[in-house]
CSV table of N, CA and C in Angstrom, one decimal:
chain,number,residue,atom,x,y,z
Q,1,MET,N,0.8,-1.2,0.0
Q,1,MET,CA,0.0,0.0,0.0
Q,1,MET,C,0.9,1.2,0.0
Q,2,THR,N,0.6,2.2,-0.9
Q,2,THR,CA,1.4,3.4,-1.0
Q,2,THR,C,0.8,4.6,-0.2
Q,3,ASN,N,1.6,5.4,0.3
Q,3,ASN,CA,1.2,6.6,1.1
Q,3,ASN,C,1.2,7.8,0.1
Q,4,PHE,N,0.0,8.4,0.0
Q,4,PHE,CA,-0.1,9.5,-1.0
Q,4,PHE,C,0.6,10.8,-0.5
Q,5,GLU,N,0.9,10.9,0.7
Q,5,GLU,CA,1.6,12.0,1.3
Q,5,GLU,C,3.1,12.1,0.8
Q,6,GLU,N,3.6,10.9,0.5
Q,6,GLU,CA,5.0,10.8,0.0
Q,6,GLU,C,5.2,11.3,-1.4
Q,7,PHE,N,4.1,11.3,-2.2
Q,7,PHE,CA,4.1,11.6,-3.6
Q,7,PHE,C,4.0,13.1,-3.8
Q,8,ASP,N,5.1,13.8,-4.2
Q,8,ASP,CA,5.2,15.2,-4.3
Q,8,ASP,C,5.0,15.6,-5.7
Q,9,LEU,N,3.9,16.3,-6.1
Q,9,LEU,CA,3.6,16.7,-7.4
Q,9,LEU,C,4.5,17.9,-7.9
Q,10,SER,N,5.1,18.6,-7.0
Q,10,SER,CA,6.0,19.7,-7.5
Q,10,SER,C,7.3,19.2,-8.1
Q,11,LYS,N,7.6,17.9,-7.9
Q,11,LYS,CA,8.8,17.4,-8.5
Q,11,LYS,C,8.7,16.9,-10.0
Q,12,ILE,N,7.4,16.9,-10.4
Q,12,ILE,CA,7.1,16.5,-11.8
Q,12,ILE,C,7.5,17.6,-12.7
Q,13,ARG,N,8.3,17.4,-13.7
Q,13,ARG,CA,8.7,18.4,-14.7
Q,13,ARG,C,8.2,18.0,-16.1
Q,14,ASP,N,7.1,18.6,-16.5
Q,14,ASP,CA,6.6,18.3,-17.8
Q,14,ASP,C,7.1,19.3,-18.8
Q,15,ARG,N,7.5,18.7,-20.0
Q,15,ARG,CA,8.1,19.6,-21.0
Q,15,ARG,C,7.0,20.1,-21.9
Q,16,GLY,N,5.8,20.0,-21.6
Q,16,GLY,CA,4.7,20.5,-22.4
Q,16,GLY,C,4.6,19.9,-23.8
Q,17,SER,N,4.5,20.7,-24.9
Q,17,SER,CA,4.4,20.2,-26.2
Q,17,SER,C,5.8,19.8,-26.8
Q,18,LYS,N,6.9,20.1,-26.1
Q,18,LYS,CA,8.2,19.8,-26.7
Q,18,LYS,C,8.4,18.3,-26.8
Q,19,LYS,N,7.8,17.5,-26.0
Q,19,LYS,CA,8.0,16.0,-26.0
Q,19,LYS,C,7.3,15.4,-27.2
Q,20,TRP,N,6.3,16.1,-27.8
Q,20,TRP,CA,5.6,15.5,-29.0
Q,20,TRP,C,6.2,16.0,-30.3
Q,21,VAL,N,7.0,17.0,-30.3
Q,21,VAL,CA,7.5,17.6,-31.5
Q,21,VAL,C,8.3,16.6,-32.4
Q,22,ALA,N,9.0,15.8,-31.7
Q,22,ALA,CA,9.9,14.8,-32.4
Q,22,ALA,C,9.0,13.8,-33.2
Q,23,MET,N,7.8,13.6,-32.8
Q,23,MET,CA,6.9,12.6,-33.5
Q,23,MET,C,6.0,13.3,-34.6
Q,24,MET,N,6.2,14.6,-34.7
Q,24,MET,CA,5.3,15.4,-35.6
Q,24,MET,C,6.1,15.7,-36.9
Q,25,LEU,N,5.3,15.8,-38.0
Q,25,LEU,CA,5.9,16.1,-39.3
Q,25,LEU,C,6.1,17.6,-39.4
Q,26,PRO,N,7.0,18.1,-40.2
Q,26,PRO,CA,7.3,19.5,-40.2
Q,26,PRO,C,6.1,20.3,-40.7
Q,27,GLU,N,5.2,19.7,-41.5
Q,27,GLU,CA,4.0,20.3,-41.9
Q,27,GLU,C,3.1,20.6,-40.8
Q,28,HIS,N,3.0,19.7,-39.8
Q,28,HIS,CA,2.2,19.8,-38.7
Q,28,HIS,C,2.7,21.0,-37.8
Q,29,VAL,N,4.0,21.0,-37.6
Q,29,VAL,CA,4.6,22.1,-36.8
Q,29,VAL,C,4.3,23.5,-37.4
Q,30,THR,N,4.4,23.6,-38.7
Q,30,THR,CA,4.1,24.9,-39.4
Q,30,THR,C,2.6,25.2,-39.2
Q,31,MET,N,1.8,24.2,-39.3
Q,31,MET,CA,0.4,24.5,-39.2
Q,31,MET,C,0.0,24.9,-37.8
Q,32,LEU,N,0.7,24.3,-36.8
Q,32,LEU,CA,0.5,24.8,-35.4
Q,32,LEU,C,1.0,26.2,-35.1
Q,33,ARG,N,2.1,26.5,-35.7
Q,33,ARG,CA,2.6,27.9,-35.6
Q,33,ARG,C,1.7,28.9,-36.2
Q,34,ASP,N,1.2,28.6,-37.4
Q,34,ASP,CA,0.2,29.4,-38.1
Q,34,ASP,C,-1.1,29.6,-37.3
Q,35,TYR,N,-1.5,28.5,-36.7
Q,35,TYR,CA,-2.7,28.5,-35.8
Q,35,TYR,C,-2.5,29.4,-34.6
Q,36,HIS,N,-1.3,29.3,-34.0
Q,36,HIS,CA,-1.1,30.2,-32.8
Q,36,HIS,C,-1.0,31.7,-33.2
Q,37,GLU,N,-0.4,31.9,-34.4
Q,37,GLU,CA,-0.4,33.3,-34.9
Q,37,GLU,C,-1.8,33.8,-35.2
Q,38,GLU,N,-2.7,33.0,-35.7
Q,38,GLU,CA,-4.0,33.3,-36.0
Q,38,GLU,C,-4.8,33.6,-34.8
Q,39,ILE,N,-4.6,32.9,-33.7
Q,39,ILE,CA,-5.3,33.1,-32.4
Q,39,ILE,C,-4.9,34.5,-31.9
Q,40,LYS,N,-3.7,35.0,-32.0
Q,40,LYS,CA,-3.2,36.2,-31.5
Q,40,LYS,C,-3.9,37.4,-32.2
Q,41,LYS,N,-4.5,37.3,-33.4
Q,41,LYS,CA,-5.0,38.4,-34.1
Q,41,LYS,C,-6.2,39.0,-33.4
Q,42,VAL,N,-6.4,40.3,-33.5
Q,42,VAL,CA,-7.5,41.0,-32.9
Q,42,VAL,C,-8.4,41.4,-34.0
Q,43,PRO,N,-9.7,41.1,-33.8
Q,43,PRO,CA,-10.7,41.5,-34.9
Q,43,PRO,C,-10.8,43.0,-35.1
Q,44,ARG,N,-11.1,43.5,-36.3
Q,44,ARG,CA,-11.2,44.9,-36.5
Q,44,ARG,C,-12.4,45.5,-35.7
Q,45,PRO,N,-12.2,46.6,-35.0
Q,45,PRO,CA,-13.3,47.2,-34.3
Q,45,PRO,C,-14.3,47.8,-35.2
Q,46,ASP,N,-15.6,47.6,-34.8
Q,46,ASP,CA,-16.7,48.2,-35.6
Q,46,ASP,C,-16.9,49.7,-35.2
Q,47,LEU,N,-16.6,50.6,-36.1
Q,47,LEU,CA,-16.8,52.0,-35.8
Q,47,LEU,C,-18.1,52.4,-36.4
Q,48,ASN,N,-18.8,53.3,-35.7
Q,48,ASN,CA,-20.0,53.9,-36.2
Q,48,ASN,C,-19.8,55.3,-36.7
Q,49,GLU,N,-20.9,55.9,-37.0
Q,49,GLU,CA,-20.8,57.3,-37.6
Q,49,GLU,C,-20.2,58.3,-36.6
Q,50,PHE,N,-20.5,58.1,-35.3
Q,50,PHE,CA,-20.0,59.1,-34.3
Q,50,PHE,C,-18.5,58.9,-34.1
Q,51,ASP,N,-18.0,57.7,-34.2
Q,51,ASP,CA,-16.6,57.4,-34.1
Q,51,ASP,C,-15.8,58.1,-35.2
Q,52,TYR,N,-16.4,58.0,-36.5
Q,52,TYR,CA,-15.7,58.6,-37.6
Q,52,TYR,C,-15.7,60.1,-37.5
Q,53,GLU,N,-16.8,60.7,-37.0
Q,53,GLU,CA,-16.9,62.1,-36.8
Q,53,GLU,C,-15.9,62.6,-35.8
Q,54,ALA,N,-15.7,61.8,-34.7
Q,54,ALA,CA,-14.7,62.2,-33.7
Q,54,ALA,C,-13.3,62.1,-34.2
Q,55,ILE,N,-13.0,61.1,-35.0
Q,55,ILE,CA,-11.7,61.0,-35.6
Q,55,ILE,C,-11.5,62.2,-36.6
Q,56,GLN,N,-12.5,62.6,-37.4
Q,56,GLN,CA,-12.3,63.7,-38.3
Q,56,GLN,C,-12.1,65.0,-37.5
Q,57,GLU,N,-12.8,65.2,-36.4
Q,57,GLU,CA,-12.7,66.4,-35.6
Q,57,GLU,C,-11.2,66.5,-35.1
Q,58,GLN,N,-10.8,65.4,-34.5
Q,58,GLN,CA,-9.4,65.4,-34.0
Q,58,GLN,C,-8.4,65.7,-35.0
Q,59,ILE,N,-8.5,65.2,-36.2
Q,59,ILE,CA,-7.6,65.4,-37.3
Q,59,ILE,C,-7.6,66.9,-37.7
Q,60,GLU,N,-8.9,67.4,-37.8
Q,60,GLU,CA,-9.0,68.9,-38.2
Q,60,GLU,C,-8.3,69.8,-37.2
Q,61,ILE,N,-8.6,69.5,-35.9
Q,61,ILE,CA,-8.0,70.3,-34.8
Q,61,ILE,C,-6.5,70.2,-34.9
Q,62,ALA,N,-6.0,69.0,-35.0
Q,62,ALA,CA,-4.5,68.8,-35.1
Q,62,ALA,C,-3.9,69.5,-36.3
Q,63,MET,N,-4.6,69.6,-37.4
Q,63,MET,CA,-4.0,70.3,-38.6
Q,63,MET,C,-4.0,71.8,-38.3
Q,64,LYS,N,-5.1,72.3,-37.7
Q,64,LYS,CA,-5.2,73.7,-37.5
Q,64,LYS,C,-4.1,74.2,-36.5
Q,65,ARG,N,-3.9,73.4,-35.5
Q,65,ARG,CA,-3.0,73.8,-34.4
Q,65,ARG,C,-1.5,73.4,-34.7
Q,66,ASN,N,-1.4,72.5,-35.6
Q,66,ASN,CA,-0.1,71.9,-36.0
Q,66,ASN,C,0.6,71.2,-34.8
Q,67,VAL,N,-0.1,70.3,-34.1
Q,67,VAL,CA,0.3,69.7,-32.9
Q,67,VAL,C,0.6,68.2,-33.2
Q,68,ASP,N,1.3,67.5,-32.3
Q,68,ASP,CA,1.5,66.1,-32.4
Q,68,ASP,C,0.2,65.3,-32.1
Q,69,ILE,N,0.0,64.2,-32.8
Q,69,ILE,CA,-1.1,63.3,-32.5
Q,69,ILE,C,-0.6,61.9,-32.4
Q,70,LYS,N,-1.4,61.1,-31.8
Q,70,LYS,CA,-1.1,59.6,-31.8
Q,70,LYS,C,-2.2,59.0,-32.6
Q,71,VAL,N,-1.8,58.2,-33.6
Q,71,VAL,CA,-2.8,57.5,-34.5
Q,71,VAL,C,-2.7,56.1,-34.2
Q,72,LYS,N,-3.9,55.5,-33.9
Q,72,LYS,CA,-4.0,54.1,-33.7
Q,72,LYS,C,-4.7,53.5,-34.9
Q,73,ARG,N,-4.0,52.5,-35.5
Q,73,ARG,CA,-4.6,51.9,-36.7
Q,73,ARG,C,-4.6,50.4,-36.6
Q,74,TRP,N,-5.5,49.8,-37.3
Q,74,TRP,CA,-5.6,48.3,-37.3
Q,74,TRP,C,-5.2,47.8,-38.7
Q,75,LYS,N,-4.2,46.9,-38.6
Q,75,LYS,CA,-3.7,46.3,-39.9
Q,75,LYS,C,-3.4,44.8,-39.6
Q,76,ASP,N,-3.9,43.9,-40.4
Q,76,ASP,CA,-3.6,42.5,-40.4
Q,76,ASP,C,-3.8,41.9,-39.0
Q,77,GLY,N,-4.9,42.3,-38.3
Q,77,GLY,CA,-5.2,41.7,-37.0
Q,77,GLY,C,-4.4,42.2,-35.8
Q,78,GLU,N,-3.7,43.4,-36.0
Q,78,GLU,CA,-3.0,43.9,-34.8
Q,78,GLU,C,-3.1,45.5,-34.9
Q,79,PHE,N,-3.0,46.1,-33.7
Q,79,PHE,CA,-3.0,47.5,-33.6
Q,79,PHE,C,-1.6,48.1,-33.7
Q,80,LEU,N,-1.4,49.1,-34.5
Q,80,LEU,CA,-0.2,49.8,-34.7
Q,80,LEU,C,-0.4,51.3,-34.3
Q,81,TYR,N,0.6,51.8,-33.6
Q,81,TYR,CA,0.5,53.2,-33.1
Q,81,TYR,C,1.6,54.0,-33.8
Q,82,HIS,N,1.3,55.3,-34.2
Q,82,HIS,CA,2.2,56.2,-34.8
Q,82,HIS,C,2.0,57.5,-34.1
Q,83,ARG,N,3.1,58.3,-34.0
Q,83,ARG,CA,3.0,59.6,-33.4
Q,83,ARG,C,3.7,60.6,-34.3
Q,84,GLY,N,3.2,61.8,-34.4
Q,84,GLY,CA,3.8,62.8,-35.2
Q,84,GLY,C,2.8,63.9,-35.6
Q,85,THR,N,3.2,64.8,-36.5
Q,85,THR,CA,2.3,65.9,-36.9
Q,85,THR,C,1.8,65.6,-38.3
Q,86,ILE,N,0.6,66.0,-38.6
Q,86,ILE,CA,0.0,65.8,-39.9
Q,86,ILE,C,0.6,66.8,-40.9
Q,87,GLN,N,1.2,66.3,-42.0
Q,87,GLN,CA,1.7,67.1,-43.1
Q,87,GLN,C,0.7,67.3,-44.2
Q,88,TRP,N,0.0,66.3,-44.5
Q,88,TRP,CA,-0.9,66.4,-45.7
Q,88,TRP,C,-1.9,65.3,-45.6
Q,89,ILE,N,-3.1,65.5,-46.2
Q,89,ILE,CA,-4.1,64.5,-46.3
Q,89,ILE,C,-4.4,64.4,-47.8
Q,90,ASP,N,-4.2,63.3,-48.4
Q,90,ASP,CA,-4.5,63.1,-49.9
Q,90,ASP,C,-5.8,62.3,-50.0
Q,91,LEU,N,-6.8,63.0,-50.3
Q,91,LEU,CA,-8.1,62.3,-50.4
Q,91,LEU,C,-8.3,61.4,-51.6
Q,92,ASN,N,-7.5,61.7,-52.7
Q,92,ASN,CA,-7.6,60.9,-53.9
Q,92,ASN,C,-7.0,59.5,-53.6
Q,93,ARG,N,-5.9,59.4,-52.9
Q,93,ARG,CA,-5.3,58.1,-52.5
Q,93,ARG,C,-5.8,57.6,-51.2
Q,94,ARG,N,-6.5,58.5,-50.4
Q,94,ARG,CA,-7.0,58.1,-49.1
Q,94,ARG,C,-5.9,57.8,-48.2
Q,95,VAL,N,-4.9,58.8,-48.1
Q,95,VAL,CA,-3.7,58.6,-47.3
Q,95,VAL,C,-3.5,59.8,-46.4
Q,96,LEU,N,-3.1,59.6,-45.2
Q,96,LEU,CA,-2.7,60.7,-44.3
Q,96,LEU,C,-1.2,60.6,-44.1
Q,97,GLU,N,-0.6,61.8,-44.4
Q,97,GLU,CA,0.9,61.8,-44.3
Q,97,GLU,C,1.3,62.4,-42.9
Q,98,LEU,N,2.0,61.6,-42.2
Q,98,LEU,CA,2.4,61.9,-40.8
Q,98,LEU,C,3.9,62.0,-40.7
Q,99,ASP,N,4.4,63.0,-40.1
Q,99,ASP,CA,5.8,63.2,-40.0
Q,99,ASP,C,6.2,63.3,-38.5
Q,100,ASP,N,7.1,62.4,-38.1
Q,100,ASP,CA,7.7,62.5,-36.7
Q,100,ASP,C,9.2,62.7,-36.9
Q,101,PRO,N,9.9,63.0,-35.8
Q,101,PRO,CA,11.4,63.3,-36.0
Q,101,PRO,C,12.2,62.3,-36.6
Q,102,TYR,N,11.8,61.0,-36.6
Q,102,TYR,CA,12.6,59.9,-37.1
Q,102,TYR,C,12.2,59.4,-38.5
Q,103,ARG,N,10.9,59.5,-38.8
Q,103,ARG,CA,10.4,58.8,-40.0
Q,103,ARG,C,9.2,59.6,-40.5
Q,104,PHE,N,8.9,59.3,-41.8
Q,104,PHE,CA,7.7,59.8,-42.5
Q,104,PHE,C,6.7,58.7,-42.8
Q,105,TYR,N,5.5,58.8,-42.3
Q,105,TYR,CA,4.5,57.7,-42.5
Q,105,TYR,C,3.4,58.1,-43.5
Q,106,GLU,N,3.0,57.2,-44.3
Q,106,GLU,CA,1.8,57.3,-45.1
Q,106,GLU,C,0.8,56.3,-44.6
Q,107,ILE,N,-0.2,56.8,-43.9
Q,107,ILE,CA,-1.2,55.9,-43.2
Q,107,ILE,C,-2.5,55.9,-44.0
Q,108,LYS,N,-3.0,54.8,-44.4
Q,108,LYS,CA,-4.3,54.7,-45.1
Q,108,LYS,C,-5.4,55.1,-44.2
Q,109,ILE,N,-6.3,56.0,-44.7
Q,109,ILE,CA,-7.4,56.5,-43.8
Q,109,ILE,C,-8.3,55.4,-43.4
Q,110,ASP,N,-8.5,54.4,-44.2
Q,110,ASP,CA,-9.4,53.3,-43.9
Q,110,ASP,C,-8.9,52.4,-42.7
Q,111,GLU,N,-7.6,52.5,-42.4
Q,111,GLU,CA,-7.0,51.7,-41.3
Q,111,GLU,C,-7.0,52.4,-40.0
Q,112,ILE,N,-7.3,53.7,-40.0
Q,112,ILE,CA,-7.3,54.5,-38.7
Q,112,ILE,C,-8.5,54.1,-37.9
Q,113,VAL,N,-8.2,53.8,-36.6
Q,113,VAL,CA,-9.3,53.5,-35.6
Q,113,VAL,C,-9.5,54.5,-34.6
Q,114,ASP,N,-8.4,55.3,-34.2
Q,114,ASP,CA,-8.5,56.3,-33.2
Q,114,ASP,C,-7.4,57.3,-33.4
Q,115,VAL,N,-7.7,58.6,-33.1
Q,115,VAL,CA,-6.7,59.7,-33.1
Q,115,VAL,C,-6.8,60.4,-31.8
Q,116,THR,N,-5.6,60.7,-31.2
Q,116,THR,CA,-5.6,61.4,-29.9
Q,116,THR,C,-4.6,62.6,-30.1
Q,117,ILE,N,-5.0,63.8,-29.7
Q,117,ILE,CA,-4.1,64.9,-29.7
Q,117,ILE,C,-3.2,64.9,-28.5
Q,118,LEU,N,-1.9,65.1,-28.7
Q,118,LEU,CA,-1.0,65.1,-27.6
Q,118,LEU,C,-0.5,66.6,-27.4
Q,119,GLU,N,-0.8,67.1,-26.3
Q,119,GLU,CA,-0.4,68.5,-26.0
Q,119,GLU,C,0.4,68.6,-24.7
């Protein structure tokens, strides 16, 4: 008869999925990596008319005052943030040109989710 008090679960070291990788085909490993990347993706937020009006107002104020803004955009399942001053808006190409001290960005207007004025 065994005594359960002698069995210490903290001494068990499980290697997780590493122990199964040797038995898997390379195609399976790539499919699992793709699956984990797909899980990390964030769905595009649904913006209504009021959200678009608020974004437009923030852009107009930032252009008039020539101040820095923080632009939050959604692209390929993740949020990207950019900071700088608006140089130009090209409505034909639907692009907002943003300039920061290190880089020049061309951001598609359709990708913009939020705009915040930094003062």
